[in-house]
Amino acid sequence: MATELKNLTKRSENYSQWYNELVTKADLAEQSAVRGCMVIKPYGYAIWEKMQQTLDRMFKATGVQNAYFPLLIPKSFLCREAEHVEGFAKELIVRPTSETIIWGTYKNWIHSWRDLPVLCNQWANVMRWEMRTRMFLRTSEFLWQEGHCAHATAEESEARTVQMIKLYAEFAEKYMAMPVTIGVKTANERFAGALNTYTIEAMMQDGKALQAGTSHNLGQNFAKAFDVTFANRDNQPEYVWANSWGVSTRLMGALIMTHSDDNGLVLPPHLAPIQVVIIPIYKNAEQLAAISEKVMPVVERLAQLGISVKFDDADNKRPGFKFADYELKGVPVRLVIGARDIENGTVEVMRRDTLEKHSAPLAGIADYVNTLLEEIQDNIYRKAVESRNAQTHVCDSYDDFKARIEDGGFFLCHWDGTTETEELIKAETKATIRCIPLDGDDTPGVCMVTGKPSARRVIIARNY
């Protein structure tokens, strides 16, 4: 493992290769025998489980319930909402997303205003036809959650749509330690069949954008396609109002590329499967027994504090191998204790985010580590914010933009609001309008491309 770690490609040399190697060497995932699909390995799945469990708890706090709908969708369903189907291959009958099968089901559930709202979420896998795949970022099959809500009014549906994108932003920043920008997609970029698509956009270390989550106001399109009506308070028939929202295992890719370094993964403590690893240094069974006697109360105290800890006393791997392995896997805190430490009443502490090592008193070490983990979480987030800010630029010249976009970054530019200009920018620079920020600069100006009036600045970037 130590030898493999030394061979990890540096980000500055080949960022894409660094990412692919890290996913494999850190035991997160590997390519499968099925073209375009991956195997998520236990360590990678443990991170996804922590994401899933946290999000699930957050969803349920807003009144959402989990359900499950069929993997297979009748072709006739896919043809009912023609605009929606344009975004997916028509021959698919394995779900690319579940709006059609869910709204075919909601017709049986909803009859009166008393049946509303319906707030359902599904944890599932979906299939998309992808020509070029990359583990976690773009695969033919991936895991996700998709929420589908039905409401009596347009106002309630819009409020839920915004509520969920803000929930995703809270999760990204509080748990993933990943700063995001909440915004609205342009008409060209919004979800097929939606009235509006809200997004959270994150910046990776190489300056590319990554769409980390979306929430769609679907209006009454699916209700009309599947004839989902309800009797309102005046006993008059109305079509229901809909929204859908989702995140996927793409968040795993975002987590890796936001924080990790040339030594391996850097995981925020809030999502690390192992938050603390304790490695004993010993020469014989008697020393190991003495160390274990001191360590077990620490393990118990950490567990009481809700901290996941591993005491790695396995004798089939050298300490150096263990150090390299846990560093590669991004374990936030490493404690090392040997016979001399027992005598001195100390322990060596290493934090993964800075790779700094120091000695600390063994007495009270669990509570010290509890505080340290929060410091690491805050530091990782602060570093990500600083990286994003350093690569965010205000730009008013299209020539300047075309020259600087090669180096990546978020560009705050004026745009005239037309699809023609948006498509021209994409064709000439491979960059897209990531979003119209909700809290962005709304000072009017002129489009950097056409010189026509612009209502506000948008974020333009190349993306994953």
mmCIF file of C-alpha atoms in Angstrom, residues 14 35 39 59 62 79 113 156 178-179 192 208 239 244 262 323-324 334 356 381 392 416 462:
data_model
loop_
_atom_site.group_PDB
_atom_site.id
_atom_site.type_symbol
_atom_site.label_atom_id
_atom_site.label_comp_id
_atom_site.label_asym_id
_atom_site.label_seq_id
_atom_site.Cartn_x
_atom_site.Cartn_y
_atom_site.Cartn_z
ATOM 1 C CA ASN A 14 -3.071 14.995 -14.541
ATOM 2 C CA ARG A 35 -19.991 -1.821 -19.608
ATOM 3 C CA VAL A 39 -18.853 -1.852 -8.292
ATOM 4 C CA PHE A 59 -36.043 14.656 4.526
ATOM 5 C CA THR A 62 -39.807 18.038 6.656
ATOM 6 C CA CYS A 79 -44.868 8.480 -24.241
ATOM 7 C CA TRP A 113 -57.813 18.133 -1.366
ATOM 8 C CA GLU A 156 -47.175 25.198 -2.096
ATOM 9 C CA MET A 178 -18.459 21.744 0.320
ATOM 10 C CA PRO A 179 -19.525 25.327 -0.466
ATOM 11 C CA ALA A 192 -37.240 18.350 -19.415
ATOM 12 C CA LYS A 208 -14.675 22.931 -13.048
ATOM 13 C CA TYR A 239 -55.015 19.283 -11.633
ATOM 14 C CA SER A 244 -39.315 16.477 -7.929
ATOM 15 C CA ASP A 262 -1.802 14.113 -3.538
ATOM 16 C CA PHE A 323 -0.214 4.684 8.406
ATOM 17 C CA ALA A 324 -0.155 4.836 4.601
ATOM 18 C CA ARG A 334 -4.871 8.962 13.713
ATOM 19 C CA GLU A 356 0.387 17.731 11.218
ATOM 20 C CA TYR A 381 -14.837 23.810 4.661
ATOM 21 C CA THR A 392 -14.201 33.126 -9.052
ATOM 22 C CA ASP A 416 -28.625 38.872 -22.647
ATOM 23 C CA ARG A 462 -16.875 24.335 -17.710
#
